[in-house]
PDB file of C-alpha atoms in Angstrom:
ATOM      1  CA  UNK V1379     222.991  59.531  61.279  1.00 69.00           C
ATOM      2  CA  UNK V1380     219.542  59.521  62.835  1.00 76.00           C
ATOM      3  CA  UNK V1381     219.477  57.477  66.010  1.00 87.00           C
ATOM      4  CA  UNK V1382     216.824  56.692  68.565  1.00 93.00           C
ATOM      5  CA  UNK V1383     218.083  55.369  71.879  1.00 94.00           C
ATOM      6  CA  UNK V1384     216.200  53.350  74.438  1.00 95.00           C
ATOM      7  CA  UNK V1385     217.197  51.453  77.538  1.00 89.00           C
ATOM      8  CA  UNK V1386     216.622  47.815  76.627  1.00 86.00           C
ATOM      9  CA  UNK V1387     215.509  46.911  80.136  1.00 87.00           C
ATOM     10  CA  UNK V1388     213.908  44.771  81.304  1.00 93.00           C
ATOM     11  CA  UNK V1389     211.762  47.169  83.243  1.00 96.00           C
ATOM     12  CA  UNK V1390     209.795  45.322  85.894  1.00 97.00           C
ATOM     13  CA  UNK V1391     206.773  46.834  87.644  1.00 97.00           C
ATOM     14  CA  UNK V1392     204.008  45.340  89.773  1.00 98.00           C
ATOM     15  CA  UNK V1393     200.452  45.268  88.521  1.00 98.00           C
ATOM     16  CA  UNK V1394     198.714  48.598  89.071  1.00 98.00           C
ATOM     17  CA  UNK V1395     201.923  50.633  89.115  1.00 98.00           C
ATOM     18  CA  UNK V1396     203.034  53.322  86.664  1.00 98.00           C
ATOM     19  CA  UNK V1397     205.573  52.226  84.083  1.00 97.00           C
ATOM     20  CA  UNK V1398     207.836  54.930  82.671  1.00 97.00           C
ATOM     21  CA  UNK V1399     209.599  54.323  79.371  1.00 97.00           C
ATOM     22  CA  UNK V1400     212.137  56.746  77.975  1.00 96.00           C
ATOM     23  CA  UNK V1401     213.680  57.512  74.632  1.00 96.00           C
ATOM     24  CA  UNK V1402     216.180  60.042  73.274  1.00 95.00           C
ATOM     25  CA  UNK V1403     216.858  60.976  69.683  1.00 92.00           C
ATOM     26  CA  UNK V1404     219.801  62.483  67.883  1.00 89.00           C
ATOM     27  CA  UNK V1405     218.224  64.326  64.951  1.00 83.00           C
ATOM     28  CA  UNK V1406     216.894  67.745  65.960  1.00 82.00           C
ATOM     29  CA  UNK V1407     214.998  67.824  62.685  1.00 82.00           C
ATOM     30  CA  UNK V1408     212.766  64.965  63.755  1.00 82.00           C
ATOM     31  CA  UNK V1409     209.210  66.200  63.904  1.00 82.00           C
ATOM     32  CA  UNK V1410     207.044  63.353  65.060  1.00 89.00           C
ATOM     33  CA  UNK V1411     207.439  60.505  67.500  1.00 93.00           C
ATOM     34  CA  UNK V1412     205.686  57.223  67.886  1.00 94.00           C
ATOM     35  CA  UNK V1413     205.318  54.534  70.487  1.00 97.00           C
ATOM     36  CA  UNK V1414     204.672  51.019  69.276  1.00 97.00           C
ATOM     37  CA  UNK V1415     204.148  47.876  71.287  1.00 98.00           C
ATOM     38  CA  UNK V1416     205.546  44.573  70.075  1.00 98.00           C
ATOM     39  CA  UNK V1417     204.675  41.235  71.577  1.00 97.00           C
ATOM     40  CA  UNK V1418     207.179  38.445  71.052  1.00 94.00           C
ATOM     41  CA  UNK V1419     206.987  37.113  67.516  1.00 93.00           C
ATOM     42  CA  UNK V1420     204.419  39.696  66.452  1.00 96.00           C
ATOM     43  CA  UNK V1421     204.476  42.909  64.470  1.00 97.00           C
ATOM     44  CA  UNK V1422     204.593  46.388  66.019  1.00 97.00           C
ATOM     45  CA  UNK V1423     201.241  47.905  66.973  1.00 97.00           C
ATOM     46  CA  UNK V1424     200.785  51.636  67.336  1.00 95.00           C
ATOM     47  CA  UNK V1425     200.057  52.921  70.836  1.00 97.00           C
ATOM     48  CA  UNK V1426     200.171  56.643  70.143  1.00 94.00           C
ATOM     49  CA  UNK V1427     202.078  59.419  68.436  1.00 93.00           C
ATOM     50  CA  UNK V1428     203.040  62.928  69.446  1.00 93.00           C
ATOM     51  CA  UNK V1429     204.116  65.962  67.425  1.00 88.00           C
ATOM     52  CA  UNK V1430     204.052  68.862  69.866  1.00 89.00           C
ATOM     53  CA  UNK V1431     205.992  69.590  73.023  1.00 92.00           C
ATOM     54  CA  UNK V1432     204.149  68.603  76.161  1.00 94.00           C
ATOM     55  CA  UNK V1433     201.889  65.754  77.114  1.00 96.00           C
ATOM     56  CA  UNK V1434     199.357  63.769  75.159  1.00 96.00           C
ATOM     57  CA  UNK V1435     197.032  61.377  76.922  1.00 97.00           C
ATOM     58  CA  UNK V1436     195.116  58.416  75.547  1.00 96.00           C
ATOM     59  CA  UNK V1437     193.437  56.253  78.144  1.00 97.00           C
ATOM     60  CA  UNK V1438     196.077  54.747  80.425  1.00 98.00           C
ATOM     61  CA  UNK V1439     198.887  56.019  78.209  1.00 98.00           C
ATOM     62  CA  UNK V1440     200.569  59.423  78.279  1.00 98.00           C
ATOM     63  CA  UNK V1441     203.267  60.424  75.822  1.00 97.00           C
ATOM     64  CA  UNK V1442     205.579  63.308  76.674  1.00 97.00           C
ATOM     65  CA  UNK V1443     207.790  65.193  74.249  1.00 95.00           C
ATOM     66  CA  UNK V1444     210.548  67.669  75.020  1.00 94.00           C
ATOM     67  CA  UNK V1445     212.160  68.794  71.775  1.00 92.00           C
ATOM     68  CA  UNK V1446     214.720  71.008  73.514  1.00 92.00           C
ATOM     69  CA  UNK V1447     216.059  67.993  75.392  1.00 93.00           C
ATOM     70  CA  UNK V1448     215.382  65.608  72.478  1.00 92.00           C
ATOM     71  CA  UNK V1449     213.502  63.360  74.846  1.00 94.00           C
ATOM     72  CA  UNK V1450     210.320  61.335  74.511  1.00 96.00           C
ATOM     73  CA  UNK V1451     208.646  59.250  77.176  1.00 97.00           C
ATOM     74  CA  UNK V1452     205.653  56.993  77.613  1.00 98.00           C
ATOM     75  CA  UNK V1453     203.840  56.541  80.900  1.00 98.00           C
ATOM     76  CA  UNK V1454     201.544  53.586  81.408  1.00 98.00           C
ATOM     77  CA  UNK V1455     199.210  53.992  84.350  1.00 98.00           C
ATOM     78  CA  UNK V1456     197.613  51.063  86.163  1.00 98.00           C
ATOM     79  CA  UNK V1457     199.957  48.609  84.439  1.00 98.00           C
ATOM     80  CA  UNK V1458     198.467  45.214  83.640  1.00 97.00           C
ATOM     81  CA  UNK V1459     200.196  41.876  82.984  1.00 97.00           C
ATOM     82  CA  UNK V1460     198.884  42.164  79.405  1.00 97.00           C
ATOM     83  CA  UNK V1461     201.066  45.270  79.012  1.00 97.00           C
ATOM     84  CA  UNK V1462     204.129  43.025  79.211  1.00 97.00           C
ATOM     85  CA  UNK V1463     205.799  43.516  75.838  1.00 97.00           C
ATOM     86  CA  UNK V1464     208.604  45.396  74.140  1.00 97.00           C
ATOM     87  CA  UNK V1465     207.898  49.088  73.624  1.00 98.00           C
ATOM     88  CA  UNK V1466     209.438  50.679  70.559  1.00 97.00           C
ATOM     89  CA  UNK V1467     210.089  54.387  70.256  1.00 96.00           C
ATOM     90  CA  UNK V1468     210.365  55.795  66.730  1.00 95.00           C
ATOM     91  CA  UNK V1469     210.990  59.193  65.195  1.00 92.00           C
ATOM     92  CA  UNK V1470     210.353  60.663  61.766  1.00 87.00           C
ATOM     93  CA  UNK V1471     211.679  63.760  60.044  1.00 79.00           C
ATOM     94  CA  UNK V1472     208.568  64.710  58.130  1.00 73.00           C
ATOM     95  CA  UNK V1473     205.369  63.305  56.709  1.00 65.00           C
ATOM     96  CA  UNK V1474     205.967  60.265  54.564  1.00 67.00           C
ATOM     97  CA  UNK V1475     209.546  59.702  55.647  1.00 78.00           C
ATOM     98  CA  UNK V1476     210.708  56.523  57.281  1.00 86.00           C
ATOM     99  CA  UNK V1477     210.296  55.905  60.972  1.00 90.00           C
ATOM    100  CA  UNK V1478     213.579  55.212  62.692  1.00 92.00           C
ATOM    101  CA  UNK V1479     213.126  52.808  65.576  1.00 95.00           C
ATOM    102  CA  UNK V1480     214.996  52.377  68.806  1.00 96.00           C
ATOM    103  CA  UNK V1481     215.916  48.923  70.057  1.00 95.00           C
ATOM    104  CA  UNK V1482     212.932  48.856  72.364  1.00 96.00           C
ATOM    105  CA  UNK V1483     212.422  48.516  76.103  1.00 97.00           C
ATOM    106  CA  UNK V1484     211.088  45.257  77.462  1.00 97.00           C
ATOM    107  CA  UNK V1485     208.409  45.771  80.102  1.00 97.00           C
ATOM    108  CA  UNK V1486     207.381  43.036  82.512  1.00 97.00           C
ATOM    109  CA  UNK V1487     204.301  43.580  84.668  1.00 97.00           C
ATOM    110  CA  UNK V1488     203.941  41.083  87.486  1.00 96.00           C
ATOM    111  CA  UNK V1489     200.585  40.168  89.010  1.00 92.00           C
TER     112      UNK V1489
ATOM    113  CA  UNK N1309     189.550  47.221  60.479  1.00 82.00           C
ATOM    114  CA  UNK N1310     191.781  47.590  57.422  1.00 84.00           C
ATOM    115  CA  UNK N1311     194.965  45.586  57.578  1.00 94.00           C
ATOM    116  CA  UNK N1312     198.206  45.017  55.733  1.00 97.00           C
ATOM    117  CA  UNK N1313     198.459  41.474  54.424  1.00 97.00           C
ATOM    118  CA  UNK N1314     201.779  39.691  53.903  1.00 98.00           C
ATOM    119  CA  UNK N1315     202.631  36.413  52.230  1.00 97.00           C
ATOM    120  CA  UNK N1316     204.221  34.020  52.847  1.00 98.00           C
ATOM    121  CA  UNK N1317     204.231  33.957  56.627  1.00 97.00           C
ATOM    122  CA  UNK N1318     207.372  31.852  56.613  1.00 98.00           C
ATOM    123  CA  UNK N1319     209.789  30.988  53.836  1.00 98.00           C
ATOM    124  CA  UNK N1320     212.828  28.759  53.974  1.00 98.00           C
ATOM    125  CA  UNK N1321     215.339  29.080  51.159  1.00 98.00           C
ATOM    126  CA  UNK N1322     218.835  28.047  50.243  1.00 98.00           C
ATOM    127  CA  UNK N1323     221.631  30.597  50.178  1.00 98.00           C
ATOM    128  CA  UNK N1324     221.934  32.161  46.741  1.00 98.00           C
ATOM    129  CA  UNK N1325     218.290  31.692  45.828  1.00 98.00           C
ATOM    130  CA  UNK N1326     215.930  34.515  44.915  1.00 98.00           C
ATOM    131  CA  UNK N1327     213.063  35.306  47.234  1.00 98.00           C
ATOM    132  CA  UNK N1328     209.987  37.459  46.677  1.00 98.00           C
ATOM    133  CA  UNK N1329     207.964  38.645  49.634  1.00 98.00           C
ATOM    134  CA  UNK N1330     204.500  40.006  48.942  1.00 98.00           C
ATOM    135  CA  UNK N1331     202.357  42.592  50.632  1.00 97.00           C
ATOM    136  CA  UNK N1332     198.934  44.085  50.102  1.00 97.00           C
ATOM    137  CA  UNK N1333     198.911  47.538  51.746  1.00 96.00           C
ATOM    138  CA  UNK N1334     195.782  49.230  53.029  1.00 94.00           C
ATOM    139  CA  UNK N1335     193.852  50.427  49.998  1.00 91.00           C
ATOM    140  CA  UNK N1336     193.765  54.185  50.610  1.00 87.00           C
ATOM    141  CA  UNK N1337     197.362  54.408  51.837  1.00 90.00           C
ATOM    142  CA  UNK N1338     199.902  56.168  49.674  1.00 89.00           C
ATOM    143  CA  UNK N1339     203.254  55.251  51.244  1.00 90.00           C
ATOM    144  CA  UNK N1340     204.574  51.727  51.455  1.00 93.00           C
ATOM    145  CA  UNK N1341     207.527  50.473  53.445  1.00 95.00           C
ATOM    146  CA  UNK N1342     209.654  47.437  54.064  1.00 98.00           C
ATOM    147  CA  UNK N1343     211.371  46.937  57.394  1.00 98.00           C
ATOM    148  CA  UNK N1344     213.275  43.961  58.718  1.00 98.00           C
ATOM    149  CA  UNK N1345     213.980  42.676  62.192  1.00 98.00           C
ATOM    150  CA  UNK N1346     216.756  40.207  62.806  1.00 97.00           C
ATOM    151  CA  UNK N1347     215.952  38.021  65.792  1.00 95.00           C
ATOM    152  CA  UNK N1348     216.566  39.914  69.015  1.00 93.00           C
ATOM    153  CA  UNK N1349     217.473  43.141  67.240  1.00 95.00           C
ATOM    154  CA  UNK N1350     215.715  46.361  66.384  1.00 95.00           C
ATOM    155  CA  UNK N1351     213.272  47.054  63.588  1.00 97.00           C
ATOM    156  CA  UNK N1352     215.359  48.414  60.712  1.00 97.00           C
ATOM    157  CA  UNK N1353     214.123  50.509  57.808  1.00 96.00           C
ATOM    158  CA  UNK N1354     214.847  49.181  54.337  1.00 97.00           C
ATOM    159  CA  UNK N1355     212.892  51.227  51.809  1.00 96.00           C
ATOM    160  CA  UNK N1356     209.877  53.434  51.271  1.00 93.00           C
ATOM    161  CA  UNK N1357     207.833  53.706  48.088  1.00 93.00           C
ATOM    162  CA  UNK N1358     205.551  56.478  46.933  1.00 90.00           C
ATOM    163  CA  UNK N1359     203.949  57.319  43.621  1.00 90.00           C
ATOM    164  CA  UNK N1360     205.458  54.229  41.984  1.00 91.00           C
ATOM    165  CA  UNK N1361     209.026  54.960  42.892  1.00 94.00           C
ATOM    166  CA  UNK N1362     211.444  54.597  45.771  1.00 95.00           C
ATOM    167  CA  UNK N1363     211.259  57.696  47.958  1.00 92.00           C
ATOM    168  CA  UNK N1364     213.860  56.719  50.535  1.00 92.00           C
ATOM    169  CA  UNK N1365     216.166  53.779  51.218  1.00 94.00           C
ATOM    170  CA  UNK N1366     218.665  52.768  53.850  1.00 94.00           C
ATOM    171  CA  UNK N1367     222.209  51.505  53.521  1.00 95.00           C
ATOM    172  CA  UNK N1368     220.890  47.984  53.997  1.00 96.00           C
ATOM    173  CA  UNK N1369     218.891  48.245  50.778  1.00 97.00           C
ATOM    174  CA  UNK N1370     221.690  47.465  48.355  1.00 96.00           C
ATOM    175  CA  UNK N1371     221.645  46.094  44.807  1.00 96.00           C
ATOM    176  CA  UNK N1372     220.491  42.697  46.067  1.00 97.00           C
ATOM    177  CA  UNK N1373     217.138  44.199  46.983  1.00 98.00           C
ATOM    178  CA  UNK N1374     214.402  45.591  44.792  1.00 98.00           C
ATOM    179  CA  UNK N1375     210.799  46.632  45.256  1.00 97.00           C
ATOM    180  CA  UNK N1376     207.936  46.720  42.861  1.00 95.00           C
ATOM    181  CA  UNK N1377     204.266  47.516  42.733  1.00 93.00           C
ATOM    182  CA  UNK N1378     203.280  45.215  39.879  1.00 88.00           C
ATOM    183  CA  UNK N1379     199.580  46.077  40.011  1.00 88.00           C
ATOM    184  CA  UNK N1380     197.193  48.295  41.927  1.00 80.00           C
ATOM    185  CA  UNK N1381     197.269  46.269  45.108  1.00 88.00           C
ATOM    186  CA  UNK N1382     200.501  44.298  45.577  1.00 94.00           C
ATOM    187  CA  UNK N1383     203.836  45.583  46.806  1.00 96.00           C
ATOM    188  CA  UNK N1384     206.784  43.200  46.613  1.00 98.00           C
ATOM    189  CA  UNK N1385     210.295  42.927  48.005  1.00 98.00           C
ATOM    190  CA  UNK N1386     212.744  40.835  46.015  1.00 98.00           C
ATOM    191  CA  UNK N1387     216.058  39.594  47.324  1.00 98.00           C
ATOM    192  CA  UNK N1388     218.063  38.416  44.336  1.00 96.00           C
ATOM    193  CA  UNK N1389     220.665  36.156  45.898  1.00 95.00           C
ATOM    194  CA  UNK N1390     219.972  35.460  49.533  1.00 97.00           C
ATOM    195  CA  UNK N1391     222.693  35.340  52.163  1.00 97.00           C
ATOM    196  CA  UNK N1392     222.645  33.772  55.599  1.00 98.00           C
ATOM    197  CA  UNK N1393     222.488  37.238  57.140  1.00 97.00           C
ATOM    198  CA  UNK N1394     219.236  37.973  55.292  1.00 98.00           C
ATOM    199  CA  UNK N1395     217.470  35.662  57.725  1.00 98.00           C
ATOM    200  CA  UNK N1396     215.015  37.928  59.514  1.00 98.00           C
ATOM    201  CA  UNK N1397     211.391  38.897  59.896  1.00 98.00           C
ATOM    202  CA  UNK N1398     210.400  41.238  57.100  1.00 98.00           C
ATOM    203  CA  UNK N1399     207.584  43.644  57.811  1.00 98.00           C
ATOM    204  CA  UNK N1400     205.592  45.516  55.225  1.00 98.00           C
ATOM    205  CA  UNK N1401     203.891  48.703  56.374  1.00 96.00           C
ATOM    206  CA  UNK N1402     201.787  51.424  54.841  1.00 94.00           C
ATOM    207  CA  UNK N1403     200.683  54.922  55.801  1.00 90.00           C
ATOM    208  CA  UNK N1404     198.276  57.566  54.592  1.00 84.00           C
ATOM    209  CA  UNK N1405     201.235  59.897  54.108  1.00 72.00           C
ATOM    210  CA  UNK N1406     199.369  63.164  54.375  1.00 60.00           C
ATOM    211  CA  UNK N1407     198.019  65.469  57.059  1.00 58.00           C
ATOM    212  CA  UNK N1408     198.161  64.668  60.749  1.00 54.00           C
ATOM    213  CA  UNK N1409     198.996  61.088  61.497  1.00 59.00           C
ATOM    214  CA  UNK N1410     200.825  60.992  58.191  1.00 64.00           C
ATOM    215  CA  UNK N1411     203.581  58.783  59.488  1.00 76.00           C
ATOM    216  CA  UNK N1412     201.338  56.399  61.355  1.00 88.00           C
ATOM    217  CA  UNK N1413     202.542  53.120  59.977  1.00 92.00           C
ATOM    218  CA  UNK N1414     200.303  50.084  59.997  1.00 94.00           C
ATOM    219  CA  UNK N1415     202.375  46.919  59.917  1.00 97.00           C
ATOM    220  CA  UNK N1416     201.592  43.565  58.432  1.00 98.00           C
ATOM    221  CA  UNK N1417     202.086  40.374  60.434  1.00 98.00           C
ATOM    222  CA  UNK N1418     205.476  39.815  58.820  1.00 98.00           C
ATOM    223  CA  UNK N1419     207.202  37.242  56.653  1.00 98.00           C
ATOM    224  CA  UNK N1420     209.854  35.198  58.378  1.00 98.00           C
ATOM    225  CA  UNK N1421     212.710  34.395  56.029  1.00 98.00           C
ATOM    226  CA  UNK N1422     215.129  31.627  56.926  1.00 98.00           C
ATOM    227  CA  UNK N1423     218.202  31.240  54.714  1.00 98.00           C
ATOM    228  CA  UNK N1424     220.045  27.948  55.017  1.00 97.00           C
TER     229      UNK N1424
END
């Protein structure tokens, strides 16, 4: 059974701080990992994806992958109130296969 | 920017009725998906579709569910006899399915199904 686990939160950070979101996965065969953001009542929007061990940066966002520990994280630098949302971690076994989502972590950024 | 279009945005139906949810995936995408999200719960995979057939399905996708690509643009999810527990937001998604970024799913806005 492929599972993706996330702490549901809420994670509260002040504006301008770094928010750190974490995710673990059970299937060692999973090859690619995705972070989506979901505002209440809306559909998931892709933030970034990562395939290789290490860090991947995109603007204020950095994804980190450690396949040995089966651990994925997302860092959000200079957090803004508009970043307040639920962040979904997802994993996939190979190209074209389904993404398996975690329950999501709710982030609240206070101004 | 290309987008996935879903209709209807909200449907209310009586238990036992058939429902068809429609989706127009992004035109150059090859893989199509249906996910659902019960209120307050996680996004759950239902089924994926590639080359005019189901490529993968979850345990949720039982005989009450079916998918179809009736023409070159639409992708539909049919629930034959709805149950109260089918009430959820249903998301259609599509992906290129090849090369890097193959699994990058683009989601539609969703169809909210309410079963009374």
